[in-house]
Coordinates of C-alpha atoms in Angstrom, one line a residue:
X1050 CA -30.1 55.7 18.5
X1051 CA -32.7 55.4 15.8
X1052 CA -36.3 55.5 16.9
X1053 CA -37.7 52.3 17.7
X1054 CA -40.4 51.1 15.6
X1055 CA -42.3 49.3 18.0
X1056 CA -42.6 48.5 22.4
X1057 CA -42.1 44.8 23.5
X1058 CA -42.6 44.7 27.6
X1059 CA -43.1 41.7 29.4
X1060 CA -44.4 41.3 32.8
X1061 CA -44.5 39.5 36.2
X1062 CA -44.3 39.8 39.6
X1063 CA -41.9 41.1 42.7
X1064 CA -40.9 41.1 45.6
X1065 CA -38.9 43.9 48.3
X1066 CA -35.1 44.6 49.5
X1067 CA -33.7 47.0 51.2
X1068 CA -32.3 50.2 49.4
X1069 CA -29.0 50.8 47.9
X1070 CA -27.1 52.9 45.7
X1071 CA -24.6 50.6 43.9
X1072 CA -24.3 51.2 40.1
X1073 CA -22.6 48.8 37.6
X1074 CA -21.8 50.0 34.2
X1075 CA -21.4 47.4 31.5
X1076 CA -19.8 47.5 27.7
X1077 CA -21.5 46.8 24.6
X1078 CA -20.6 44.0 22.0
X1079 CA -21.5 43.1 18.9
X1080 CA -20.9 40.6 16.3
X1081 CA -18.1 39.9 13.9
X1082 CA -16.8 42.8 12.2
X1083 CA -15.5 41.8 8.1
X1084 CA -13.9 44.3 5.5
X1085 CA -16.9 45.0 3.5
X1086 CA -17.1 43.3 0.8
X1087 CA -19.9 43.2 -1.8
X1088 CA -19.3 39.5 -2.5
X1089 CA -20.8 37.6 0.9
X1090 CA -23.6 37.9 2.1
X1091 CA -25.0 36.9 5.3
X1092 CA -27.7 34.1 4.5
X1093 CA -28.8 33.8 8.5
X1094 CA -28.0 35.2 11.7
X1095 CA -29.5 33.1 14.8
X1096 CA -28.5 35.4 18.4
X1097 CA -29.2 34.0 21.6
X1098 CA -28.7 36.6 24.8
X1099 CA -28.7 36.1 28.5
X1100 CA -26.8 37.3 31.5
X1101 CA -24.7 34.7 31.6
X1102 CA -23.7 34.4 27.7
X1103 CA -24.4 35.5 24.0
X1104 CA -24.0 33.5 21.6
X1105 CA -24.0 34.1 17.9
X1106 CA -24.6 31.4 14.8
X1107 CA -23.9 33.1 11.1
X1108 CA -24.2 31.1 7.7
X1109 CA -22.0 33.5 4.9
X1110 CA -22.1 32.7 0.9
X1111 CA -19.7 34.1 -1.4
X1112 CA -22.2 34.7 -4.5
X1113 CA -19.0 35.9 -6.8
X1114 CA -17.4 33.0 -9.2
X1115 CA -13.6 33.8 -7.5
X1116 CA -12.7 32.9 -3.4
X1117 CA -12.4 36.2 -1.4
X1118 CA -10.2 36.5 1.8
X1119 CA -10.8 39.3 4.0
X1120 CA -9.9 40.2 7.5
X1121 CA -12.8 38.7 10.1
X1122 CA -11.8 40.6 13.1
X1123 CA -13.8 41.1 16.9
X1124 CA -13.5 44.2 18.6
X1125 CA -14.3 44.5 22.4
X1126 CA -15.2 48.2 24.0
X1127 CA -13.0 50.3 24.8
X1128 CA -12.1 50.1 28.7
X1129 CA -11.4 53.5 30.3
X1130 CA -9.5 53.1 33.3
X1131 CA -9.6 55.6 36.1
X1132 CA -8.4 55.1 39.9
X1133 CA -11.0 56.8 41.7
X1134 CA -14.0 55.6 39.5
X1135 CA -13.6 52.5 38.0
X1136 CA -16.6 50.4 38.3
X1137 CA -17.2 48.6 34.6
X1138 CA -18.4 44.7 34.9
X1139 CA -15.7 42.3 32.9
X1140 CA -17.0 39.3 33.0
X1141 CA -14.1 37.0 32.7
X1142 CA -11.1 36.8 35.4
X1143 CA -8.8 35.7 32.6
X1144 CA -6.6 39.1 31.6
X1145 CA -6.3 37.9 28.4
X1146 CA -9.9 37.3 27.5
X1147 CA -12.0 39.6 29.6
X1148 CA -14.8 38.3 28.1
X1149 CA -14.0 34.6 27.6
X1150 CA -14.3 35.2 23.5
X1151 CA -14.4 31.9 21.0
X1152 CA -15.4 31.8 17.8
X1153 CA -15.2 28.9 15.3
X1154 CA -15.5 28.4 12.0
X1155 CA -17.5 25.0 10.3
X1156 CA -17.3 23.6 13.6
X1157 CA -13.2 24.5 13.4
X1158 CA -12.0 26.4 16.5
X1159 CA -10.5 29.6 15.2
X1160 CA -6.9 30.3 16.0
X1161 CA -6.8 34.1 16.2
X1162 CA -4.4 37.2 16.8
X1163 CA -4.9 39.7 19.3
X1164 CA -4.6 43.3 18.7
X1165 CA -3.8 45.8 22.3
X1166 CA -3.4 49.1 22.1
X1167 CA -3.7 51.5 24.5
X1168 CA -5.0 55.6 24.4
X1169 CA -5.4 58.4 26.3
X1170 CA -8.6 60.7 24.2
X1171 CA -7.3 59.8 20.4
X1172 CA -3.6 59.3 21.0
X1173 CA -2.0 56.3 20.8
X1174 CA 0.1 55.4 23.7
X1175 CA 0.8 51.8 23.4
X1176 CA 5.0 52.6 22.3
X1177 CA 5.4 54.3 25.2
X1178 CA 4.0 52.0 27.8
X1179 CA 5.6 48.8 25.8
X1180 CA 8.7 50.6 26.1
X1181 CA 8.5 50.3 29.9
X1182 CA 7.6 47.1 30.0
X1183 CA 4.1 47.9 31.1
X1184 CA 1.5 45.3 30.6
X1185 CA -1.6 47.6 29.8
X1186 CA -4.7 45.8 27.7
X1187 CA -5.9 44.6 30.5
X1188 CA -3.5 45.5 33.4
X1189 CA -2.5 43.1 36.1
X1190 CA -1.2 43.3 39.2
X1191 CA 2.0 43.4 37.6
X1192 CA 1.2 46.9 35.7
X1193 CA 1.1 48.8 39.1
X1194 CA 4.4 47.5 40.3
X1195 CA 6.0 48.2 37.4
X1196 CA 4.9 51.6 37.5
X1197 CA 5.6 51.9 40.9
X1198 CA 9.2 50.9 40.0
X1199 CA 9.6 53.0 37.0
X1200 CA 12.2 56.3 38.0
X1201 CA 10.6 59.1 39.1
X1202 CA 11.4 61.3 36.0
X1203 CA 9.0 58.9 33.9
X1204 CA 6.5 58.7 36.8
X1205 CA 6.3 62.2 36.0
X1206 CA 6.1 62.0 32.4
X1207 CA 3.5 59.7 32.3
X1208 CA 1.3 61.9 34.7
X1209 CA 1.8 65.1 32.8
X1210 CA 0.7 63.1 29.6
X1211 CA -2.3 61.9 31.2
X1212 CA -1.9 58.4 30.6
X1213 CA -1.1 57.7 34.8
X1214 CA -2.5 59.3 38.0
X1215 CA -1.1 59.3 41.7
X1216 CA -3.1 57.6 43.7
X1217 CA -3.1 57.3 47.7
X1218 CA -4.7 56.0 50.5
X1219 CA -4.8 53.6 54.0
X1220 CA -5.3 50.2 53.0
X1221 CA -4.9 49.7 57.2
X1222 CA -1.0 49.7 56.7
X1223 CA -0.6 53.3 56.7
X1224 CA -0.8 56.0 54.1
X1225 CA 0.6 54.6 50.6
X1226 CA 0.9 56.3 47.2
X1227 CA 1.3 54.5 44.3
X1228 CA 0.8 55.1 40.2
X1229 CA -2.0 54.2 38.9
X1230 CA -3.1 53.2 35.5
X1231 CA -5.4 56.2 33.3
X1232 CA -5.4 55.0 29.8
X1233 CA -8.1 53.6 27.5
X1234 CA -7.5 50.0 26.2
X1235 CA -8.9 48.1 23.2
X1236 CA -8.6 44.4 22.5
X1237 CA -9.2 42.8 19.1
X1238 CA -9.3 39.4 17.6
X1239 CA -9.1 38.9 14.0
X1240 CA -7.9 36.3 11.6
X1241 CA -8.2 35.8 7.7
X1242 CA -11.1 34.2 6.3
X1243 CA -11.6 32.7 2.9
X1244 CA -14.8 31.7 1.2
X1245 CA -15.0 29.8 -1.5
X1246 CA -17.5 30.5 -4.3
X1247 CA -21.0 29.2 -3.8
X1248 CA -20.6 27.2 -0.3
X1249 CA -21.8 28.4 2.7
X1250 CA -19.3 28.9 5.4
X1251 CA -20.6 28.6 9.1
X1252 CA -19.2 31.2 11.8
X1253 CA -20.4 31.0 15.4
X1254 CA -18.5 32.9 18.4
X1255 CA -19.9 33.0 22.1
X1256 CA -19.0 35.2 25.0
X1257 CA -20.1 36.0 28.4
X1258 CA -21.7 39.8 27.7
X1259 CA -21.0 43.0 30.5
X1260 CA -23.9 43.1 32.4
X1261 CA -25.1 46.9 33.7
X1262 CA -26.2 46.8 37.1
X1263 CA -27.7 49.1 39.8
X1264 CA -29.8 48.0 42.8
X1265 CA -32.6 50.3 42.5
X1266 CA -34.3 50.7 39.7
X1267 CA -35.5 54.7 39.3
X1268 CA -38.6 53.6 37.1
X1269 CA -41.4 54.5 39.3
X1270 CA -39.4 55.8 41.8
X1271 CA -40.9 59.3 43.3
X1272 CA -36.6 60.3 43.8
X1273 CA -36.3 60.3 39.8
X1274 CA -36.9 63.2 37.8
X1275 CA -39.2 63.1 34.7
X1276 CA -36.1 63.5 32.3
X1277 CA -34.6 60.6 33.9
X1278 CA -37.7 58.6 33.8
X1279 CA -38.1 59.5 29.9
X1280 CA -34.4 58.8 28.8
X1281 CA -34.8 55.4 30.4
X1282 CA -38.7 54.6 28.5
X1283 CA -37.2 55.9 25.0
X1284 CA -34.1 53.6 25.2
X1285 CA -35.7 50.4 26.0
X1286 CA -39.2 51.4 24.6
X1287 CA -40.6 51.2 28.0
X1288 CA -44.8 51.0 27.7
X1289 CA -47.4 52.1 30.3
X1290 CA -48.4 48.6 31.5
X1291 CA -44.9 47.8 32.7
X1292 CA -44.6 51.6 33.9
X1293 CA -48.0 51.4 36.3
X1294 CA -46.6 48.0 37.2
X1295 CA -43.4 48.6 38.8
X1296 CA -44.3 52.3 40.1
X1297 CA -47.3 50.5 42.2
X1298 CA -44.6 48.0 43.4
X1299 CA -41.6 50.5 44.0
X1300 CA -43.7 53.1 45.7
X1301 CA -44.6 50.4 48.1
X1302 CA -41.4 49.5 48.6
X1303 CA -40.3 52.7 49.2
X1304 CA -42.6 53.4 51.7
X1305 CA -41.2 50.4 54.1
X1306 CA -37.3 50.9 53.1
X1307 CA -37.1 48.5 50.6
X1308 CA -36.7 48.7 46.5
X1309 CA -39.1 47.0 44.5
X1310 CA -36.6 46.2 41.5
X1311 CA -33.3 46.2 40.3
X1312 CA -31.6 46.7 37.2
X1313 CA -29.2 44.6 34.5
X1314 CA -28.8 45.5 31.3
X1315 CA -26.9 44.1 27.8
X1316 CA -26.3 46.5 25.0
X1317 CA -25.4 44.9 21.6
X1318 CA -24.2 46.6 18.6
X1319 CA -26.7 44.8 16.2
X1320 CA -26.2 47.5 12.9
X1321 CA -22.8 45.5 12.2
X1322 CA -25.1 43.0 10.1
X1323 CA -25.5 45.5 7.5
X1324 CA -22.0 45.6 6.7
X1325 CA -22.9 42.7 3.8
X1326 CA -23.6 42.7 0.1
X1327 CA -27.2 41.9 1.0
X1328 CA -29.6 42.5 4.1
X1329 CA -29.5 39.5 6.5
X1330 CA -31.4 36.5 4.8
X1331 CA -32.7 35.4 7.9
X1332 CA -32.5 37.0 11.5
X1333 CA -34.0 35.7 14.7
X1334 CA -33.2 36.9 18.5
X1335 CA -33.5 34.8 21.6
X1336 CA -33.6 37.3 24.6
X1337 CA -34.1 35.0 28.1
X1338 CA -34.8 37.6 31.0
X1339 CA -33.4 35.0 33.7
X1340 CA -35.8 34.0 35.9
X1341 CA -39.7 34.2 35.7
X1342 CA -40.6 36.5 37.8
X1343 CA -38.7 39.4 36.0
X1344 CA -39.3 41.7 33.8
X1345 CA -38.0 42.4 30.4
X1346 CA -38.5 45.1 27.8
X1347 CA -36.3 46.3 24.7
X1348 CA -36.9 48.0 21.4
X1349 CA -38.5 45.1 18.5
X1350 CA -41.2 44.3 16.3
X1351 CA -43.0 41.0 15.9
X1352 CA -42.0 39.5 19.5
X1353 CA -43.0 35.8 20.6
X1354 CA -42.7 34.4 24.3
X1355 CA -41.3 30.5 23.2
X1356 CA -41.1 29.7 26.8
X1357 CA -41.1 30.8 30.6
X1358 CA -38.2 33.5 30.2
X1359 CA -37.5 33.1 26.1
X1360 CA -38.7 35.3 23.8
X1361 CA -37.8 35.4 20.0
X1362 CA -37.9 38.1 17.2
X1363 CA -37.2 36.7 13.6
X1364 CA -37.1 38.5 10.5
X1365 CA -36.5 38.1 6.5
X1366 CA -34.1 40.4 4.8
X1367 CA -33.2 42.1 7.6
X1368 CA -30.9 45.2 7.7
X1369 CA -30.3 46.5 11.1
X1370 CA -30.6 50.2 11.6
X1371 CA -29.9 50.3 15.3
X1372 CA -28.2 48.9 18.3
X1373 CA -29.8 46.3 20.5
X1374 CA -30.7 47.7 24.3
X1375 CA -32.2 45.7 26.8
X1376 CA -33.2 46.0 30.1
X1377 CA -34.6 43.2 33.0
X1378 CA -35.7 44.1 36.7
X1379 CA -34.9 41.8 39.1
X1380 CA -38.1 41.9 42.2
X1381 CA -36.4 43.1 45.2
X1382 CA -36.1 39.9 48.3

């Protein structure tokens, strides 16, 4: 990640919980990703993010005298899957839209195809599992009893290739061994896009984002180490006031069981904006950290609080360098 150019922390108050362990990890997301063309340009970008959604407002202009189409298309993560650790936040409960994607364009709900594929490292593994009549981006319920029914020649084959893993245990019905899913999968929307000389064409697409979780925040913590601690400033550019502020209240915490904060946090991969003929026009970022008495801190320059959790970052001609990381403490109750 590039070095930040500038700290944004923003304070308030907490309160105590008792102590836990539990860690979430999350997935970034970013915005639309177009061939790149050095026809349209991105007049203005206007990103709002919150826990519960992120939602993204473009205005394009095609400044050549001839329409260009070109492939809009919206990558999620890619989701590792693993048995015996698997413990990623998707947001939605809908298979297939784990993170309950729509875009639209001029007010237009966009119809668009889906890409799956499936991987184990850089191999691409999706013939073999749609040969066996495996669902696999995302599996369902339906994926482990179709492995479970596959013959046990291909049970082994699939092991040996890495992209399945036995996996056993007591559920409280006795010992049970079953094949479990090990491959990576990736989801894409796309569609194609024209824009016509000279207009502006309006894109927006909203989502609910992968939230990072853990219950205990290590900042200020006298169990973290110093590297720790230092990994964690640098990312979300972390300064001293918000440092002396939630050691004080984690150390007392600590000292009665309790934790003094917990952790979210939404990555967004912001650097696909420069992917245009031009920098961004006009950029501005609505970050709302949830609730008042949190805390919120991420790497920006030129920050404004609009209201009681809101802040906003704009910016002219704008040509994102890095990704977007930002992290909120929740007071312990």
């Amino acid at each position: 990640m590039i070095r930040p150019l500038l700290v944004v922390t923003l304070l308030c108050g907490s309160a105590l919980a008792a102590r836990a362990n539990d860690t979430t990890a999350n997935l970034a997301v970013g915005g639309l990703v177009f061939t790149r063309t050095n026809a349209v340009a991105m007049r203005s970008e206007a990103l709002s993010i919150s826990q519960q959604r992120v939602d993204v407002a473009y205005v394009f202009v095609n400044e050549s005298e001839q329409p260009v189409t070109t492939t809009v298309a919206f990558p999620l993560p890619t989701i590792q899957l693993d048995p015996f650790d698997f413990n990623v936040d998707i947001p939605s409960d809908d298979p297939g839209n784990p993170f309950a994607f729509r875009t639209s364009v001029d007010g237009q709900p966009v119809t668009m195809a889906v890409d799956r594929a499936a991987f184990v490292g850089d191999r691409n593994v999706t013939a073999i599992l749609q040969k066996l009549g495996v669902a696999f981006a995302p599996p369902t319920e339906a994926t482990t009893a179709a492995l479970d029914a596959l013959p046990q020649p291909e049970k082994k084959r699939l092991e040996a290739a890495g992209i399945a893993k036995t996996d056993s245990f007591d559920a409280g019905k006795g010992w049970e061994t079953h094949l479990a899913p090990a491959w990576a999968y990736r989801i894409t929307y796309h569609w194609d896009q024209t824009f016509p000389p000279g207009r502006p064409v309006s894109v927006t697409h909203s989502y609910k984002p992968s939230v990072g979780a853990t219950v205990a925040t290590p900042l200020g913590s006298k169990y973290a180490t110093p590297q720790e601690i230092a990994e964690k400033r640098k990312r979300y550019c972390i300064e001293d006031d918000l440092m002396r502020t939630v050691a004080k209240r984690t150390r007392a915490a600590e000292a009665s069981g309790g934790i003094g904060f917990s952790e979210r946090w939404i990555d967004y991969v912001l650097t696909t904006g420069a992917n245009w003929a031009k920098p961004i026009g006009s950029f501005s970022l609505s970050v709302d950290k949830g609730a008042p008495q949190n805390l919120v801190s991420f790497c920006a320059t030129g920050v404004t609080k609009i209201g009681p959790t809101r802040f906003q970052v704009k910016k002219q001609n704008f040509l994102p360098k890095s990704d977007l990381a930002i992290l909120i403490l929740v007071p312990g109750s």
